[in-house]
PDB file of C-alpha atoms in Angstrom:
ATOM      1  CA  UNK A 426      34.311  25.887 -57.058  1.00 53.00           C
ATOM      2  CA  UNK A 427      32.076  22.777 -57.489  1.00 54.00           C
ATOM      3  CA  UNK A 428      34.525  20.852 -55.091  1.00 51.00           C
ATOM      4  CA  UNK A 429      33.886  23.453 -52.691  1.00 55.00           C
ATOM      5  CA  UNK A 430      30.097  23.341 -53.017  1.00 56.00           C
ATOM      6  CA  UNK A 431      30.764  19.103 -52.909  1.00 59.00           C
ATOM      7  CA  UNK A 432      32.424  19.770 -49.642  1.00 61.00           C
ATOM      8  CA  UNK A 433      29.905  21.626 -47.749  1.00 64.00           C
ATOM      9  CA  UNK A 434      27.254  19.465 -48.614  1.00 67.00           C
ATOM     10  CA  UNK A 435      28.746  16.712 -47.192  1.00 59.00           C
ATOM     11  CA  UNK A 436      29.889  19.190 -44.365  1.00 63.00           C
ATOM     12  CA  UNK A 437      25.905  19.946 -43.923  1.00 63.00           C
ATOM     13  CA  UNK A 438      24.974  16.123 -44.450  1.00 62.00           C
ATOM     14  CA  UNK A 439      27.171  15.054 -41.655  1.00 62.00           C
ATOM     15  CA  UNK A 440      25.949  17.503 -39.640  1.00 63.00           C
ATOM     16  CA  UNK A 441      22.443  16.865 -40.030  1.00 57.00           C
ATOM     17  CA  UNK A 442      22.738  12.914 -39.416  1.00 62.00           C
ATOM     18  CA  UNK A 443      24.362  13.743 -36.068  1.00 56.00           C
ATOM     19  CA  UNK A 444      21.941  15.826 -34.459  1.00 60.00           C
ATOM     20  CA  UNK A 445      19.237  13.237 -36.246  1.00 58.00           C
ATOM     21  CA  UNK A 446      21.508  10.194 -34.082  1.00 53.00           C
ATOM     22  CA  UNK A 447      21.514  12.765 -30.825  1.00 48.00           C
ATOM     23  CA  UNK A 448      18.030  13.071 -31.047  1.00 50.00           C
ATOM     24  CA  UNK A 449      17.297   9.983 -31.111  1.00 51.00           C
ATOM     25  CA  UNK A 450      19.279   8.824 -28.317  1.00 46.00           C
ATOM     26  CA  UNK A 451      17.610  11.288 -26.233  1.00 43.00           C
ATOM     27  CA  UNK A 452      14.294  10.095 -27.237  1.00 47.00           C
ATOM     28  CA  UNK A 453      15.469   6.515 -26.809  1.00 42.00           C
ATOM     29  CA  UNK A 454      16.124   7.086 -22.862  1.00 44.00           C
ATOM     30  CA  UNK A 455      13.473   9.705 -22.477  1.00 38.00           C
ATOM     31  CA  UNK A 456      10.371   8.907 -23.953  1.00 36.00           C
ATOM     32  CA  UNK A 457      10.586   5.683 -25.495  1.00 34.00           C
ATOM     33  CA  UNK A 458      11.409   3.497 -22.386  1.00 34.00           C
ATOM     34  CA  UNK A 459       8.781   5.011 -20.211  1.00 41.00           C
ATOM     35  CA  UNK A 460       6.072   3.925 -23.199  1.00 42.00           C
ATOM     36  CA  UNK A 461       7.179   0.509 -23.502  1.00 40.00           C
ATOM     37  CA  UNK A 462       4.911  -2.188 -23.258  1.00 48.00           C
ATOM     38  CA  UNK A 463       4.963  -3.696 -19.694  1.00 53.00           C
ATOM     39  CA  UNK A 464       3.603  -6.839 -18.996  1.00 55.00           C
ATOM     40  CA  UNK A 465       2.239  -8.187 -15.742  1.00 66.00           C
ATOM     41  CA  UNK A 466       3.795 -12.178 -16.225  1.00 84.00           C
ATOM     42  CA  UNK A 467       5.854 -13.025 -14.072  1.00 92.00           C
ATOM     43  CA  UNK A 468       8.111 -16.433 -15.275  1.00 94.00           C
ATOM     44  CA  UNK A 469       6.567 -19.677 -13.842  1.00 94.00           C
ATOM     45  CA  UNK A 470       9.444 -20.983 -12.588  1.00 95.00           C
ATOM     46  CA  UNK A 471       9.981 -17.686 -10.400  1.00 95.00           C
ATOM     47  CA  UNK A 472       6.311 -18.412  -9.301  1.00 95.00           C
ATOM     48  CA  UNK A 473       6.959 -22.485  -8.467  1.00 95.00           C
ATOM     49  CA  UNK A 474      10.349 -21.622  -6.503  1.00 96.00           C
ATOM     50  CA  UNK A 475       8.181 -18.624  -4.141  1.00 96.00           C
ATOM     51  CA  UNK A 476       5.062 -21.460  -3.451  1.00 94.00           C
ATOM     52  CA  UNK A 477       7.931 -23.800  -2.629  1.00 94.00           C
ATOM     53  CA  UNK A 478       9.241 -21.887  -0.998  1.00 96.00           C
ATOM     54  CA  UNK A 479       6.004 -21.266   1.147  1.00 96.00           C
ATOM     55  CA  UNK A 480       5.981 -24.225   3.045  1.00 95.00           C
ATOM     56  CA  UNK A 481       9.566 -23.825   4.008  1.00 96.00           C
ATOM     57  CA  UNK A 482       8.456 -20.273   5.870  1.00 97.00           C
ATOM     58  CA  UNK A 483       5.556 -21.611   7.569  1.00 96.00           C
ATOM     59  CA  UNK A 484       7.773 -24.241   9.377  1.00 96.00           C
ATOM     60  CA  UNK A 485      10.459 -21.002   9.637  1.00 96.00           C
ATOM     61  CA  UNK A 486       8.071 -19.406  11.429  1.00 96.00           C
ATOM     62  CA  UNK A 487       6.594 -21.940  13.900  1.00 94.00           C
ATOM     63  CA  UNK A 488      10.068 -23.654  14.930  1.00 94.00           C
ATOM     64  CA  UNK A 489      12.187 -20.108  15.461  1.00 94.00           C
ATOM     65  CA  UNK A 490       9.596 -17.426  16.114  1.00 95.00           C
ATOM     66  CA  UNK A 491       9.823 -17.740  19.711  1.00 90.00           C
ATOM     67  CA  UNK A 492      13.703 -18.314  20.458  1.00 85.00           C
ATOM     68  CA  UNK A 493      14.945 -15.653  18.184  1.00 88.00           C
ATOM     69  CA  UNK A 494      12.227 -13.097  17.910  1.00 93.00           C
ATOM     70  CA  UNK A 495      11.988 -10.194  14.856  1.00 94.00           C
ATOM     71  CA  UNK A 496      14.699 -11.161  13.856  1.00 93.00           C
ATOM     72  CA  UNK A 497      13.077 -14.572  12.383  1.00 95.00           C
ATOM     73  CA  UNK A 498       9.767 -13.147  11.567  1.00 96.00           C
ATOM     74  CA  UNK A 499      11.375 -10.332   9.537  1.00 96.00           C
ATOM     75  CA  UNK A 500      13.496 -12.719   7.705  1.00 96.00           C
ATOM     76  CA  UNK A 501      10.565 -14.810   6.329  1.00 97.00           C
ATOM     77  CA  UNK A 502       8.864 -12.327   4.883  1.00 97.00           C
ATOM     78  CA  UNK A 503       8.020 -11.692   1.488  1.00 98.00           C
ATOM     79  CA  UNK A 504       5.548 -10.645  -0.913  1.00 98.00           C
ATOM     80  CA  UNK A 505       2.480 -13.449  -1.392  1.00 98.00           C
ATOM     81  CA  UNK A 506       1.005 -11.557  -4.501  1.00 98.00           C
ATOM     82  CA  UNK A 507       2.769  -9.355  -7.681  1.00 97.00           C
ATOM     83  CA  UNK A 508       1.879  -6.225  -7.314  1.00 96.00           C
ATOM     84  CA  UNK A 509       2.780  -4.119 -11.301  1.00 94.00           C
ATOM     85  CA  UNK A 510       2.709  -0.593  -9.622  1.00 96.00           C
ATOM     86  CA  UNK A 511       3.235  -0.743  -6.279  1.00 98.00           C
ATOM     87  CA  UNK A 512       4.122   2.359  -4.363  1.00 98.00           C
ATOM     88  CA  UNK A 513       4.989   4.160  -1.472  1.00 98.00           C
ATOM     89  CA  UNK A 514       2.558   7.445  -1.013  1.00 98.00           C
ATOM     90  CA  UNK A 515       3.132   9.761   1.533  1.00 96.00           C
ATOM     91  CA  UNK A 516       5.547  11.747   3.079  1.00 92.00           C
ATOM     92  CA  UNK A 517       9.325  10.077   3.025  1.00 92.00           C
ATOM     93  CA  UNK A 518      10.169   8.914   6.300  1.00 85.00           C
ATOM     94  CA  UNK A 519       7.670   7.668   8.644  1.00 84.00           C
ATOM     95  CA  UNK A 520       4.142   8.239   7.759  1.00 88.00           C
ATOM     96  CA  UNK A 521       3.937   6.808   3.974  1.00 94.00           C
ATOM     97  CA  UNK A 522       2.133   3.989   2.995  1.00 98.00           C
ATOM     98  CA  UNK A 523       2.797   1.030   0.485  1.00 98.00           C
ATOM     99  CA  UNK A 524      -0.347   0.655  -1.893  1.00 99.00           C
ATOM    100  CA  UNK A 525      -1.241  -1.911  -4.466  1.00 98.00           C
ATOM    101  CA  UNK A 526      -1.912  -0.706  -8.024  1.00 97.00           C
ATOM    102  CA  UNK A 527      -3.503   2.199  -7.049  1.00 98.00           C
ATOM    103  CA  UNK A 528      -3.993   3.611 -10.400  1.00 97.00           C
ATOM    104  CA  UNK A 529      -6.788   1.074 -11.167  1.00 97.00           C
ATOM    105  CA  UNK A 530      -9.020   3.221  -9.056  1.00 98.00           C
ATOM    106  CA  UNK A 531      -8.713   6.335 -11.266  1.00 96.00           C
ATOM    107  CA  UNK A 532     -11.440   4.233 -13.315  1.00 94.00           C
ATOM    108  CA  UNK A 533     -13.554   3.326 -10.796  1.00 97.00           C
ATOM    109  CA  UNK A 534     -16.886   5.320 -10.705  1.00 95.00           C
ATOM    110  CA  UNK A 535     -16.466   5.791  -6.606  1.00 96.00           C
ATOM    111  CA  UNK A 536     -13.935   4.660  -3.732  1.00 98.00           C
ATOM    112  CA  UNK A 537     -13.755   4.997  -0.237  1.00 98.00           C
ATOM    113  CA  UNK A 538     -10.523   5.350   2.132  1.00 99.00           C
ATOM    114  CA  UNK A 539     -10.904   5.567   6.101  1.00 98.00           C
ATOM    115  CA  UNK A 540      -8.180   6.157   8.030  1.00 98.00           C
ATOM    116  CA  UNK A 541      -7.619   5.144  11.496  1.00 97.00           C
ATOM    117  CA  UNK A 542      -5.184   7.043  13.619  1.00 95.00           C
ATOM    118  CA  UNK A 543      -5.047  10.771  12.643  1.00 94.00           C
ATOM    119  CA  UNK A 544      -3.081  12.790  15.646  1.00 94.00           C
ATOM    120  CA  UNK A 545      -2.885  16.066  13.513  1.00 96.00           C
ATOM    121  CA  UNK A 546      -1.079  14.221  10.991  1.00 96.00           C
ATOM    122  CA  UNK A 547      -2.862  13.834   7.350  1.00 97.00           C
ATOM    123  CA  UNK A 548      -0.363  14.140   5.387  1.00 97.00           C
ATOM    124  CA  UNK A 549      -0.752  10.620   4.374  1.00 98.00           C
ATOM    125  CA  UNK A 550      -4.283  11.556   3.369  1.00 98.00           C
ATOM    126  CA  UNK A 551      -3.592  14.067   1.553  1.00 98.00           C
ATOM    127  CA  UNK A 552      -0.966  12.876  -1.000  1.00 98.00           C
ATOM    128  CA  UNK A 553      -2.981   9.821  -1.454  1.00 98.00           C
ATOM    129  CA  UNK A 554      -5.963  12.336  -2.268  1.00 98.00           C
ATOM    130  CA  UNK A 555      -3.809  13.895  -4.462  1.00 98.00           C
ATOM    131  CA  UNK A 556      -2.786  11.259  -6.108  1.00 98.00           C
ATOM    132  CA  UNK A 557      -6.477  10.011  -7.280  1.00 98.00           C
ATOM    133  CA  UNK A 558      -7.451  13.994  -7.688  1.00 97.00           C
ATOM    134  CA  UNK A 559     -10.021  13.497  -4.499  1.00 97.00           C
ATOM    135  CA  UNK A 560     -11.966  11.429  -6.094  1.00 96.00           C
ATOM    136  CA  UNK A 561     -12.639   8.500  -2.819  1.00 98.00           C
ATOM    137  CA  UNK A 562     -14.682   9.656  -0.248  1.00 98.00           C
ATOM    138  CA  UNK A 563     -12.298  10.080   2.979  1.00 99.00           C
ATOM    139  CA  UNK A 564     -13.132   8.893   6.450  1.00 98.00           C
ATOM    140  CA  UNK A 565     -10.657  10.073   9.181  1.00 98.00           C
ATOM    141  CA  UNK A 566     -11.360   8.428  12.644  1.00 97.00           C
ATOM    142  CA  UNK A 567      -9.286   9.211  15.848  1.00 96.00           C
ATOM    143  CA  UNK A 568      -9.990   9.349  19.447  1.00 93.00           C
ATOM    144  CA  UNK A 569      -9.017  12.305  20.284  1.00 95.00           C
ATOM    145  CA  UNK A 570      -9.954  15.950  18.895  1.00 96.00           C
ATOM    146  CA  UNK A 571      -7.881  16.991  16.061  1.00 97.00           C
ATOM    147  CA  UNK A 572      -7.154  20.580  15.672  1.00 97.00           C
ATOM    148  CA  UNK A 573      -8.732  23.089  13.256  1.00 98.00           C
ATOM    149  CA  UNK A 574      -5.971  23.048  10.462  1.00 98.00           C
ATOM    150  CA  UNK A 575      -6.243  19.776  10.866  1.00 98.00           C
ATOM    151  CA  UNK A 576     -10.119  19.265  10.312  1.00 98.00           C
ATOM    152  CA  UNK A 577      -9.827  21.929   7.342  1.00 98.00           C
ATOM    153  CA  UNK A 578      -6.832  19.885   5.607  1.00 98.00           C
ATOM    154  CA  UNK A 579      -8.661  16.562   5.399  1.00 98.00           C
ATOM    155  CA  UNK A 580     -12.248  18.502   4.380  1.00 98.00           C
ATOM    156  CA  UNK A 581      -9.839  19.997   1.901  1.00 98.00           C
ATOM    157  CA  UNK A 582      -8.856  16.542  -0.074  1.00 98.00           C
ATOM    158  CA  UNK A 583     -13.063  15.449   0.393  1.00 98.00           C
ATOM    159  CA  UNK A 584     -13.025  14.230   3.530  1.00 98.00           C
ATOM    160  CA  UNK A 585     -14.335  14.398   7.008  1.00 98.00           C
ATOM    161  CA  UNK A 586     -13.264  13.432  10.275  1.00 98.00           C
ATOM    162  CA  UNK A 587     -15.106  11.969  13.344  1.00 96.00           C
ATOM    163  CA  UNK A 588     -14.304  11.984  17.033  1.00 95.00           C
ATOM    164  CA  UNK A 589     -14.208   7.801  17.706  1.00 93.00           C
ATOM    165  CA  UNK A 590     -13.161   4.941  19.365  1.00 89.00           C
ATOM    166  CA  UNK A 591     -13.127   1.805  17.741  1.00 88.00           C
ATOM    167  CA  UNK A 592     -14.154  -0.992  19.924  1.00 83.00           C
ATOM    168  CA  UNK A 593     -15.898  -4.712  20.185  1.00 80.00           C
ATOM    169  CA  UNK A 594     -18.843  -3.050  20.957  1.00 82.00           C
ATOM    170  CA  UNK A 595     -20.568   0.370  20.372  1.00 85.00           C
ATOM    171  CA  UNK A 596     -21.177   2.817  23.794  1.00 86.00           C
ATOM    172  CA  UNK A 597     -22.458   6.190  23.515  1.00 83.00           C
ATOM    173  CA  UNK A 598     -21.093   7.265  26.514  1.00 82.00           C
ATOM    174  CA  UNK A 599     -17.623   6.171  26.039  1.00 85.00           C
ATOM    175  CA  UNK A 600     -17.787   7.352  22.592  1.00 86.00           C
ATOM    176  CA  UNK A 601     -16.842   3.628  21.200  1.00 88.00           C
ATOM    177  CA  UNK A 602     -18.202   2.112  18.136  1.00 90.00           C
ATOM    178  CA  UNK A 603     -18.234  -1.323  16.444  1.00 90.00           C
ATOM    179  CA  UNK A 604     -15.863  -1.027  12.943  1.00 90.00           C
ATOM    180  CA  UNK A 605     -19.434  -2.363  11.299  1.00 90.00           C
ATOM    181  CA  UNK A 606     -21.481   0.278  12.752  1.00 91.00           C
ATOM    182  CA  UNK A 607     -19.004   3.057  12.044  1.00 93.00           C
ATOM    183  CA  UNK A 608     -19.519   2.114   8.146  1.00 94.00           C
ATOM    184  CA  UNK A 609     -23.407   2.123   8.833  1.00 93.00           C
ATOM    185  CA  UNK A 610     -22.692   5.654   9.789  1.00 94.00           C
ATOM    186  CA  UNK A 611     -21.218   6.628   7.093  1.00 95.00           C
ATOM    187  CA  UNK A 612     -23.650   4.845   4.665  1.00 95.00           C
ATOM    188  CA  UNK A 613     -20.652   2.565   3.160  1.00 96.00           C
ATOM    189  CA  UNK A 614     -20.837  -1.170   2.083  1.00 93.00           C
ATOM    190  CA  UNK A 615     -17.294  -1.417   1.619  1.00 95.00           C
ATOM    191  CA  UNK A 616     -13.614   0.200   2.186  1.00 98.00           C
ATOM    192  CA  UNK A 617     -11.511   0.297  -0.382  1.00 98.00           C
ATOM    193  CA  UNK A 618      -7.810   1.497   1.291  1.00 99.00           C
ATOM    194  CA  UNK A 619      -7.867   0.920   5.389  1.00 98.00           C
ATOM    195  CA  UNK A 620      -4.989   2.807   6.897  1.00 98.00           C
ATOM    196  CA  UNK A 621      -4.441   2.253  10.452  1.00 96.00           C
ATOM    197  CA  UNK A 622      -1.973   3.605  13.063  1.00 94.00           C
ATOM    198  CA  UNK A 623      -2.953   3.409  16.525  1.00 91.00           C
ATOM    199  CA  UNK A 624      -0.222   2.851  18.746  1.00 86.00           C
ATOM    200  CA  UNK A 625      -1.176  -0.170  19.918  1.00 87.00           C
ATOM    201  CA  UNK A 626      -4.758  -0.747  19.475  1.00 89.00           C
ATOM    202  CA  UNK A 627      -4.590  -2.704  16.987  1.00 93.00           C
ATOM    203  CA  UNK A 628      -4.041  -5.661  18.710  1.00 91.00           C
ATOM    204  CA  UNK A 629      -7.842  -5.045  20.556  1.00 89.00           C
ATOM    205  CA  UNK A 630      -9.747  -5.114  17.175  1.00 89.00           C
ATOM    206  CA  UNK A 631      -8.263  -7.154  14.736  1.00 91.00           C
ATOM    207  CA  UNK A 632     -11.697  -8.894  14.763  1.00 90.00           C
ATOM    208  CA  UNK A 633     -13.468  -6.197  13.961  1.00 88.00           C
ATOM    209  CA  UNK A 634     -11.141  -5.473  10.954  1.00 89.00           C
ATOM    210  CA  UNK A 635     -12.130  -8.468   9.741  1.00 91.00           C
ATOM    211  CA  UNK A 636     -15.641  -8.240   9.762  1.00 90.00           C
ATOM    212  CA  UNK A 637     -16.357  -5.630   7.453  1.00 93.00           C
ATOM    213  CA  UNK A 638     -15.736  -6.210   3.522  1.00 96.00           C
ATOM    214  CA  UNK A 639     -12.246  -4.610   2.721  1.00 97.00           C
ATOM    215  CA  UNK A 640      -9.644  -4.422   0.200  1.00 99.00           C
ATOM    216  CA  UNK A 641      -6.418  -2.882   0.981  1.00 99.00           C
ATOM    217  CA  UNK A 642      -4.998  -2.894   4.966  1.00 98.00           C
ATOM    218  CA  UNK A 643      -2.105  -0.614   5.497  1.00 98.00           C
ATOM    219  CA  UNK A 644      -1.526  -0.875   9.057  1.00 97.00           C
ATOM    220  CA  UNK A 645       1.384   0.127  11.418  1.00 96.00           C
ATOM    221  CA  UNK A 646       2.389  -2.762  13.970  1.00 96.00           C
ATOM    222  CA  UNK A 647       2.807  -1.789  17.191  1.00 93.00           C
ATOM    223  CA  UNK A 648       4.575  -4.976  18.526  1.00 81.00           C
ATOM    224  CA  UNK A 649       4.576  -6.625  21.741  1.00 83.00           C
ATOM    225  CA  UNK A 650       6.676  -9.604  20.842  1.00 93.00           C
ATOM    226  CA  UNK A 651       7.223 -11.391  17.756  1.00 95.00           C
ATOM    227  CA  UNK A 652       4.822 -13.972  18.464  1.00 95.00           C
ATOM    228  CA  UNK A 653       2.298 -11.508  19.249  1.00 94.00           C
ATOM    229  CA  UNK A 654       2.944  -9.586  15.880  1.00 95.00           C
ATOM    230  CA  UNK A 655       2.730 -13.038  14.327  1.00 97.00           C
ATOM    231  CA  UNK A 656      -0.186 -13.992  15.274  1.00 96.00           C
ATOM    232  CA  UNK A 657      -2.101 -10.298  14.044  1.00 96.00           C
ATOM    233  CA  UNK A 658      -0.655 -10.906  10.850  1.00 97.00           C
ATOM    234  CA  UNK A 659      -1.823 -14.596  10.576  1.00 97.00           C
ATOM    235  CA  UNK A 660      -5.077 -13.248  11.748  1.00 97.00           C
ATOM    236  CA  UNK A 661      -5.709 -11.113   8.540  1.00 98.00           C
ATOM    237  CA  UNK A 662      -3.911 -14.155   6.525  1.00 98.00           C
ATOM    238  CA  UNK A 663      -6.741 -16.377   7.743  1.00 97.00           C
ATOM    239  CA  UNK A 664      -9.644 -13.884   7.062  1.00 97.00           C
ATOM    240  CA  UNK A 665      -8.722 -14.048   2.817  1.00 98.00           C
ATOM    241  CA  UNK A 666      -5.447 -11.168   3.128  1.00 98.00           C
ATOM    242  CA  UNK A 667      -2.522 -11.876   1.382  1.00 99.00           C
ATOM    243  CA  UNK A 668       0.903  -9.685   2.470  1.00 99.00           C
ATOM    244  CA  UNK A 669       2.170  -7.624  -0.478  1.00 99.00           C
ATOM    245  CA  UNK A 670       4.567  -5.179   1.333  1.00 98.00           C
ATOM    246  CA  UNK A 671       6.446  -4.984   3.994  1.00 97.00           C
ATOM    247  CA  UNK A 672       8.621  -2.280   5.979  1.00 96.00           C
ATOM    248  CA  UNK A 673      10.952  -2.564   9.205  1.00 94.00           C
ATOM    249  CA  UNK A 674      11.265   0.680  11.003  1.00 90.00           C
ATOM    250  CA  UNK A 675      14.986   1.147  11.434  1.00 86.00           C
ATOM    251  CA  UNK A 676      15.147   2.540  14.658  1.00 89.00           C
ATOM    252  CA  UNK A 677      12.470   0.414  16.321  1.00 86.00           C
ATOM    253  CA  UNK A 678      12.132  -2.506  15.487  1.00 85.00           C
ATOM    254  CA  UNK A 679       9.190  -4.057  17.480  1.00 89.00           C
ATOM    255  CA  UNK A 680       7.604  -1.088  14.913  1.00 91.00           C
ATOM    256  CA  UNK A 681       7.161  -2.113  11.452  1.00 95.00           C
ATOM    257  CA  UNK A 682       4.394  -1.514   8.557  1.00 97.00           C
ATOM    258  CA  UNK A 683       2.470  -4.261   6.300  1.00 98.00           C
ATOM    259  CA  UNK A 684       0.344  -3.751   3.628  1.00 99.00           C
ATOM    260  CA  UNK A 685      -2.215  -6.457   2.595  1.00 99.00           C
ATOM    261  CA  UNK A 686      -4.636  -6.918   0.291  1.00 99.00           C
ATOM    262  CA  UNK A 687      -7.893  -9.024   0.191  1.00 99.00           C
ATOM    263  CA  UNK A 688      -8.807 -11.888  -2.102  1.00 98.00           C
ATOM    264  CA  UNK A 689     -11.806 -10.705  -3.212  1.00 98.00           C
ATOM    265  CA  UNK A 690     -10.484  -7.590  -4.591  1.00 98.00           C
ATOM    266  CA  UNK A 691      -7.682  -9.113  -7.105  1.00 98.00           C
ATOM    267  CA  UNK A 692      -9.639  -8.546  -9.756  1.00 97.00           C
ATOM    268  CA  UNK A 693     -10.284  -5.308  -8.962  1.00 97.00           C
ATOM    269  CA  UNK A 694      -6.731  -4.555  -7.983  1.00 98.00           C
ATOM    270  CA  UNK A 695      -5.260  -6.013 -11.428  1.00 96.00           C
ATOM    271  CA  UNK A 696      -3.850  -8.688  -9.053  1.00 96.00           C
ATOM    272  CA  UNK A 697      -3.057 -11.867 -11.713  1.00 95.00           C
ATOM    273  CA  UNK A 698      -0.016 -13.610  -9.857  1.00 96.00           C
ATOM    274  CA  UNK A 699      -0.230 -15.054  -6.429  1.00 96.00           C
ATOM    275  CA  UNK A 700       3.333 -16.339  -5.006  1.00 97.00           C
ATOM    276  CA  UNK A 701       2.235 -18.353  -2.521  1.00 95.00           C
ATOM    277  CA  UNK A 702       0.809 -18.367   1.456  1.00 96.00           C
ATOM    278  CA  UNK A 703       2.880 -18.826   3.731  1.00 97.00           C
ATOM    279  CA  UNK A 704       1.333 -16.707   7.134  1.00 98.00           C
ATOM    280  CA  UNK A 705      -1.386 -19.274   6.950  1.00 94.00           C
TER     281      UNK A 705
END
């Protein structure tokens, strides 16, 4: 009898340590990996090989851009910062958006995101909106009227859309205003996401990009040529952007998205490793 009772107590014993070693397996690639510690260094010598590497692009790009095209442009890219969460928000597919740590601005105490280029379409918008609970104030500019579902589904995620095109200077009549004064408007010192897809148009007001203060560009190329393409993206490299993402559209390839992100807004961005310039 007492062997018996011996027995199934080591039965129960046994049994108990291995749902206590199931458990914790489960735990182990469930919960605790998610809640480890991350850290944001990235090894030195990874940093010294990208910056020189740097140099090594910019004569890349200036002997081959013009005899071989996209493909040569596309092949020198890479990052120029570290980005810790970097993203893709937005629908999958054409229309989402690479974006910098944007979890920091869950702790800022207001944000602001304009949007150039709506064409019924905010569905970009609106995950991003979801993302940070509608917290940023949303600016949706287009050219062209947008349709009722449309105005109610940005208003929706706290924004508001205006009729506008964005030009080197501002005319009434032609409905055209300066990138500066279309922040005066709006009563905003600064944007803090830029989104931009205008077929095109970029290409006309790259200046006026630049001359407001900005953090984050995420802007749809609509290339001419490589060279041309170049030289927009060397344009924002010059005015303090560094590249942090890139993305070739597959079936057009003249098409292609790029996400920078200003200087002055590292620290604001968590941004603590810089790779190296190389698109200026």
């Amino acid at each position: 009898m007492g062997l018996r009772h011996s027995n199934e107590r080591l039965t129960t014993i046994i049994i108990v340590l291995c749902f206590y070693i199931v458990f914790s397996c489960f735990r182990e690639g469930s919960t605790y990996y998610p809640t480890r510690k991350r850290t944001q260094k990235v090894d030195d010598l990874i940093i010294n090989e990208y910056q020189k590497q740097s140099e090594l692009r910019k004569r890349f790009l200036k002997k081959y851009i013009k005899p071989k095209g996209y493909g040569t442009l596309y092949n020198a890219l890479v990052p120029e910062v570290f980005c810790k969460d970097l993203i893709r928000i937005g629908r999958v597919g054409d229309g989402g958006k690479w974006i910098c740590n944007p979890t920091a601005m869950l702790n800022w105490p207001k944000c602001n995101i304009y949007s150039l280029g709506t064409y019924n379409d905010p569905s970009f918008e609106e995950d991003f909106q979801t993302f940070l609970s509608n917290k940023c104030k949303l600016r949706c500019v287009d050219k062209d009227e947008q349709n009722p579902d449309t105005i109610k589904r940005i208003e929706d995620v706290n924004g508001v859309f205006k009729k506008a095109f964005i030009g080197s200077k501002t005319n009434a009549s032609e409905n055209m205003l300066k990138f500066s004064n279309l922040l005066s408007e709006f009563r905003d010192r600064r944007i803090d996401i830029l989104k931009i897809d205008i077929e095109g148009g970029e290409f006309d007001i790259i200046d006026e990009l630049v001359s407001v203060p900005m953090c984050q560009i995420l802007i749809e190329v609509h290339g001419k040529t490589a060279e041309q393409t170049l030289e927009l993206l060397q344009a924002l490299s010059k005015n303090g952007f560094y590249l942090f993402s890139y993305e070739v559209n597959g079936f057009w390839h003249e098409l292609s998205e790029y996400s920078f992100i200003h200087e002055k807004c590292f620290t604001l961005f968590n941004i603590q490793t810089v790779y190296g310039k190389f698109l200026s």
